[in-house]
Amino acid sequence: MIVIAHLSDIHIDSGPRSLDRTQAVMDHLEALPYDLDAVLVTGDIADHGLPAEYERARAVLTSRHPVLVCPGNHDERAAFRRHLLGEPDSADAAAPINHVHRADGFVLALCDSSVPGKDEGFLADETLAWLEETLADTPGDVPVLVAFHHPPALLHQPFIDGLRQFGAERLAVLADRHPRIAAFLCGHAHTPAATTFAGRPLLVAPGVVSTLRLPWEHRAHPEDHVHLDQPPALAFHVLDDEGRLTTHYRCVVPDGPGQH
């Protein structure tokens, strides 16, 4: 049985709130009486893409479990590479950040759906080519989970749907060629959600820093898009020996002044 913790949208900035909420989630995972197969963080690691924010994020995302990250629309690729991933400066620092995690019994392909200077998402041609190659290099009996920041399907929340991953029909065509894709995992929406895309589960992690208000929920004014008083949350994805994926969502109540 493979168990992956999935969190998203930690938005680390210079203040205590986002850091404390992220620390509460990481402390929860660290205290588990079980070794997770991975901790996946699907983007918006930093709030402003600043080097100091990535330094703080790098410290708080330390774990005994393998931690895997991909960028979101609030992230800046060059700073992400240097200050979060610890990679040296290179000529292609602005290129998409795609990487693969190959483990016993599964593969996680982390794709960069961010578009520099924009809030909406898009998988560049080079990212789709990289994903195609990654899938081709994976044995047919090994399930692949494909992760990115922006959801490629409508979630029926107009604010988020306007900032979703566009051009997703290209990803759907690719998925049709590769039945080994078990699911798509994403963030960006700041709400736990489950739907389908290209005939596979599309599982959206809750937001750590805030929770999205749905259209039928109360709001103080039209731009009141998020709850700030809800606890941070995460998902646990369980991939069993029969290839069936089950997802559990959990709230984590933080301790201390940064919880609100």
CSV table of C-alpha atoms in Angstrom, one decimal:
chain,number,residue,atom,x,y,z
A,1,MET,CA,0.0,0.0,0.0
A,2,ILE,CA,1.3,3.4,-1.1
A,3,VAL,CA,0.4,6.5,1.0
A,4,ILE,CA,1.1,10.0,-0.3
A,5,ALA,CA,0.4,13.2,1.7
A,6,HIS,CA,-0.7,16.0,-0.6
A,7,LEU,CA,-0.7,19.6,0.5
A,8,SER,CA,-0.8,22.8,-1.6
A,9,ASP,CA,-0.8,26.6,-1.5
A,10,ILE,CA,1.3,27.2,1.6
A,11,HIS,CA,2.1,30.8,0.4
A,12,ILE,CA,5.1,31.4,2.6
A,13,ASP,CA,5.8,35.1,3.1
A,14,SER,CA,7.6,37.2,5.7
A,15,GLY,CA,5.0,36.9,8.4
A,16,PRO,CA,4.2,34.1,11.0
A,17,ARG,CA,0.8,33.0,9.8
A,18,SER,CA,1.6,31.0,6.7
A,19,LEU,CA,4.8,29.6,8.3
A,20,ASP,CA,2.9,28.5,11.4
A,21,ARG,CA,0.1,26.9,9.5
A,22,THR,CA,2.6,25.0,7.3
A,23,GLN,CA,4.6,24.0,10.3
A,24,ALA,CA,1.5,22.6,11.9
A,25,VAL,CA,0.9,20.4,8.9
A,26,MET,CA,4.5,19.2,8.7
A,27,ASP,CA,4.5,18.5,12.4
A,28,HIS,CA,1.3,16.4,12.0
A,29,LEU,CA,3.0,14.4,9.2
A,30,GLU,CA,6.2,14.0,11.2
A,31,ALA,CA,4.3,12.6,14.2
A,32,LEU,CA,2.6,9.9,12.2
A,33,PRO,CA,3.4,6.3,13.3
A,34,TYR,CA,3.9,5.4,9.6
A,35,ASP,CA,6.5,6.2,6.9
A,36,LEU,CA,4.8,8.0,4.1
A,37,ASP,CA,5.9,7.2,0.5
A,38,ALA,CA,6.0,10.9,-0.3
A,39,VAL,CA,4.8,14.4,0.7
A,40,LEU,CA,3.7,16.2,-2.4
A,41,VAL,CA,3.3,20.0,-2.4
A,42,THR,CA,1.6,21.3,-5.5
A,43,GLY,CA,2.7,24.8,-5.9
A,44,ASP,CA,2.4,28.4,-4.6
A,45,ILE,CA,5.3,27.6,-2.2
A,46,ALA,CA,6.2,31.3,-1.9
A,47,ASP,CA,3.7,34.1,-1.8
A,48,HIS,CA,5.8,36.6,-3.8
A,49,GLY,CA,8.5,34.4,-5.3
A,50,LEU,CA,11.2,36.0,-3.2
A,51,PRO,CA,14.5,34.3,-2.2
A,52,ALA,CA,13.9,34.8,1.5
A,53,GLU,CA,10.4,33.2,1.2
A,54,TYR,CA,12.0,30.1,-0.4
A,55,GLU,CA,14.6,29.9,2.3
A,56,ARG,CA,11.9,29.8,4.9
A,57,ALA,CA,9.9,27.3,2.9
A,58,ARG,CA,12.9,25.1,2.5
A,59,ALA,CA,13.4,25.0,6.3
A,60,VAL,CA,9.7,24.2,7.1
A,61,LEU,CA,9.3,21.5,4.4
A,62,THR,CA,12.1,19.4,6.0
A,63,SER,CA,10.8,15.9,6.8
A,64,ARG,CA,11.7,12.3,7.4
A,65,HIS,CA,9.4,11.6,4.5
A,66,PRO,CA,10.4,12.4,0.9
A,67,VAL,CA,9.2,15.9,0.0
A,68,LEU,CA,8.4,16.7,-3.6
A,69,VAL,CA,7.5,20.2,-4.9
A,70,CYS,CA,6.3,21.8,-8.1
A,71,PRO,CA,5.8,25.5,-8.9
A,72,GLY,CA,2.5,27.5,-8.9
A,73,ASN,CA,1.5,30.9,-10.2
A,74,HIS,CA,2.9,32.7,-7.2
A,75,ASP,CA,6.3,31.1,-7.7
A,76,GLU,CA,9.3,32.5,-9.6
A,77,ARG,CA,11.3,29.8,-11.4
A,78,ALA,CA,14.9,31.1,-10.9
A,79,ALA,CA,14.4,31.7,-7.2
A,80,PHE,CA,12.5,28.4,-6.8
A,81,ARG,CA,15.5,26.5,-8.4
A,82,ARG,CA,18.2,28.3,-6.4
A,83,HIS,CA,16.7,28.8,-3.0
A,84,LEU,CA,14.2,26.0,-2.6
A,85,LEU,CA,15.7,23.2,-4.7
A,86,GLY,CA,19.3,24.2,-4.1
A,87,GLU,CA,20.2,24.0,-7.7
A,88,PRO,CA,23.1,26.2,-9.1
A,89,ASP,CA,22.3,29.1,-11.4
A,90,SER,CA,22.0,28.1,-15.1
A,91,ALA,CA,21.2,29.6,-18.5
A,92,ASP,CA,17.8,27.8,-18.5
A,93,ALA,CA,16.7,29.1,-15.1
A,94,ALA,CA,13.5,30.4,-16.6
A,95,ALA,CA,12.6,27.0,-18.2
A,96,PRO,CA,9.7,24.9,-16.8
A,97,ILE,CA,10.6,23.0,-13.7
A,98,ASN,CA,9.7,19.4,-14.4
A,99,HIS,CA,11.0,16.4,-12.5
A,100,VAL,CA,10.1,12.8,-11.8
A,101,HIS,CA,10.2,10.7,-8.6
A,102,ARG,CA,10.5,7.0,-9.2
A,103,ALA,CA,9.8,4.9,-6.2
A,104,ASP,CA,8.9,1.3,-5.4
A,105,GLY,CA,5.6,0.6,-7.0
A,106,PHE,CA,4.7,4.0,-8.4
A,107,VAL,CA,6.0,7.1,-10.3
A,108,LEU,CA,5.2,10.7,-9.6
A,109,ALA,CA,5.6,13.1,-12.5
A,110,LEU,CA,5.7,16.7,-11.4
A,111,CYS,CA,4.9,19.1,-14.2
A,112,ASP,CA,5.2,22.9,-14.2
A,113,SER,CA,1.9,24.4,-15.2
A,114,SER,CA,2.9,28.0,-14.2
A,115,VAL,CA,3.1,30.7,-16.8
A,116,PRO,CA,5.6,33.5,-15.8
A,117,GLY,CA,3.7,36.7,-15.2
A,118,LYS,CA,0.2,35.2,-15.3
A,119,ASP,CA,-2.1,33.6,-12.8
A,120,GLU,CA,-3.7,31.0,-15.1
A,121,GLY,CA,-1.9,27.8,-16.0
A,122,PHE,CA,-0.7,26.1,-19.2
A,123,LEU,CA,1.6,23.1,-19.9
A,124,ALA,CA,4.3,24.2,-22.3
A,125,ASP,CA,5.1,22.0,-25.3
A,126,GLU,CA,8.4,21.1,-23.7
A,127,THR,CA,6.6,20.0,-20.6
A,128,LEU,CA,4.2,17.7,-22.5
A,129,ALA,CA,7.2,16.3,-24.4
A,130,TRP,CA,9.0,15.6,-21.1
A,131,LEU,CA,5.9,13.9,-19.7
A,132,GLU,CA,5.5,11.8,-22.8
A,133,GLU,CA,9.1,10.7,-22.5
A,134,THR,CA,8.7,10.0,-18.7
A,135,LEU,CA,5.7,7.8,-19.4
A,136,ALA,CA,7.4,6.0,-22.2
A,137,ASP,CA,10.3,5.2,-19.9
A,138,THR,CA,8.0,3.7,-17.2
A,139,PRO,CA,7.1,0.0,-17.3
A,140,GLY,CA,3.4,-0.5,-18.2
A,141,ASP,CA,2.6,-2.2,-14.9
A,142,VAL,CA,3.8,0.8,-12.8
A,143,PRO,CA,1.1,3.4,-12.0
A,144,VAL,CA,2.0,7.0,-12.7
A,145,LEU,CA,0.5,10.0,-10.8
A,146,VAL,CA,0.8,13.2,-12.7
A,147,ALA,CA,1.0,16.4,-10.5
A,148,PHE,CA,0.9,20.1,-11.3
A,149,HIS,CA,-0.5,23.3,-9.7
A,150,HIS,CA,-3.5,24.3,-11.9
A,151,PRO,CA,-6.6,22.1,-12.3
A,152,PRO,CA,-7.2,21.3,-16.0
A,153,ALA,CA,-11.0,21.0,-15.5
A,154,LEU,CA,-13.8,23.2,-14.3
A,155,LEU,CA,-14.5,23.1,-10.6
A,156,HIS,CA,-17.6,25.3,-10.8
A,157,GLN,CA,-16.2,28.1,-8.8
A,158,PRO,CA,-15.9,31.1,-11.2
A,159,PHE,CA,-13.0,32.8,-9.6
A,160,ILE,CA,-10.8,29.6,-9.8
A,161,ASP,CA,-12.2,28.4,-13.2
A,162,GLY,CA,-11.0,31.7,-14.7
A,163,LEU,CA,-7.5,30.9,-13.6
A,164,ARG,CA,-7.4,27.2,-14.4
A,165,GLN,CA,-5.0,25.3,-16.6
A,166,PHE,CA,-5.9,26.2,-20.2
A,167,GLY,CA,-5.0,24.1,-23.3
A,168,ALA,CA,-5.8,21.0,-21.3
A,169,GLU,CA,-7.1,19.2,-24.4
A,170,ARG,CA,-3.5,18.5,-25.3
A,171,LEU,CA,-2.9,16.8,-22.0
A,172,ALA,CA,-6.1,14.7,-22.5
A,173,VAL,CA,-4.9,13.5,-25.8
A,174,LEU,CA,-1.6,12.5,-24.2
A,175,ALA,CA,-3.4,10.7,-21.4
A,176,ASP,CA,-5.4,8.7,-24.0
A,177,ARG,CA,-2.1,7.2,-25.2
A,178,HIS,CA,-0.9,6.2,-21.7
A,179,PRO,CA,-3.3,4.1,-19.6
A,180,ARG,CA,-0.7,3.8,-16.9
A,181,ILE,CA,-1.7,7.3,-15.6
A,182,ALA,CA,-3.6,6.5,-12.5
A,183,ALA,CA,-4.7,10.1,-11.5
A,184,PHE,CA,-4.0,13.8,-11.8
A,185,LEU,CA,-3.1,15.7,-8.6
A,186,CYS,CA,-3.2,19.5,-8.3
A,187,GLY,CA,-3.8,22.5,-6.0
A,188,HIS,CA,-4.5,26.2,-6.8
A,189,ALA,CA,-8.2,26.0,-5.8
A,190,HIS,CA,-7.7,26.2,-2.0
A,191,THR,CA,-10.5,23.7,-1.5
A,192,PRO,CA,-10.6,19.9,-1.3
A,193,ALA,CA,-12.3,18.7,-4.5
A,194,ALA,CA,-12.6,15.5,-6.5
A,195,THR,CA,-13.7,15.2,-10.1
A,196,THR,CA,-12.4,13.5,-13.3
A,197,PHE,CA,-10.2,14.6,-16.2
A,198,ALA,CA,-9.4,12.4,-19.3
A,199,GLY,CA,-11.2,9.5,-17.6
A,200,ARG,CA,-9.0,9.6,-14.6
A,201,PRO,CA,-9.5,11.0,-11.1
A,202,LEU,CA,-8.6,14.6,-10.7
A,203,LEU,CA,-7.9,15.2,-7.0
A,204,VAL,CA,-7.5,18.8,-5.7
A,205,ALA,CA,-5.6,19.4,-2.4
A,206,PRO,CA,-7.0,21.8,0.1
A,207,GLY,CA,-5.2,25.1,0.7
A,208,VAL,CA,-2.9,25.4,3.7
A,209,VAL,CA,-3.0,29.2,3.9
A,210,SER,CA,-6.7,29.7,3.3
A,211,THR,CA,-9.9,27.9,2.2
A,212,LEU,CA,-11.9,29.0,-0.9
A,213,ARG,CA,-15.5,30.2,-0.4
A,214,LEU,CA,-17.8,28.3,-2.8
A,215,PRO,CA,-20.4,30.2,-4.8
A,216,TRP,CA,-23.3,29.0,-2.6
A,217,GLU,CA,-21.5,30.0,0.7
A,218,HIS,CA,-21.9,33.2,2.6
A,219,ARG,CA,-19.5,36.1,1.9
A,220,ALA,CA,-19.2,39.6,3.2
A,221,HIS,CA,-18.7,41.2,-0.2
A,222,PRO,CA,-18.3,40.0,-3.8
A,223,GLU,CA,-14.5,39.8,-3.5
A,224,ASP,CA,-14.5,37.9,-0.3
A,225,HIS,CA,-13.2,34.7,-1.9
A,226,VAL,CA,-11.5,32.9,1.0
A,227,HIS,CA,-12.0,31.8,4.6
A,228,LEU,CA,-9.0,32.8,6.7
A,229,ASP,CA,-10.4,31.2,9.9
A,230,GLN,CA,-10.6,27.6,8.6
A,231,PRO,CA,-7.8,25.2,9.7
A,232,PRO,CA,-5.2,24.1,7.2
A,233,ALA,CA,-5.9,20.8,5.6
A,234,LEU,CA,-4.3,18.1,3.4
A,235,ALA,CA,-5.1,15.0,1.5
A,236,PHE,CA,-3.8,11.4,1.9
A,237,HIS,CA,-3.9,9.4,-1.4
A,238,VAL,CA,-3.8,5.7,-0.9
A,239,LEU,CA,-2.8,3.5,-3.9
A,240,ASP,CA,-3.5,-0.2,-3.1
A,241,ASP,CA,-2.1,-3.3,-4.5
A,242,GLU,CA,-5.0,-3.6,-7.0
A,243,GLY,CA,-4.2,-0.1,-8.4
A,244,ARG,CA,-7.3,1.5,-6.7
A,245,LEU,CA,-6.8,5.0,-5.5
A,246,THR,CA,-8.6,6.3,-2.4
A,247,THR,CA,-8.3,9.8,-1.0
A,248,HIS,CA,-8.9,11.0,2.6
A,249,TYR,CA,-9.0,14.7,3.5
A,250,ARG,CA,-7.8,15.8,6.9
A,251,CYS,CA,-7.8,19.2,8.8
A,252,VAL,CA,-4.9,20.1,11.0
A,253,VAL,CA,-5.6,22.4,13.9
A,254,PRO,CA,-2.4,24.5,14.5
A,255,ASP,CA,-1.2,25.6,17.9
A,256,GLY,CA,-0.1,29.2,18.5
A,257,PRO,CA,-0.7,32.7,17.2
A,258,GLY,CA,-0.4,31.9,13.5
A,259,GLN,CA,-3.6,29.8,13.3
A,260,HIS,CA,-5.9,32.7,12.3
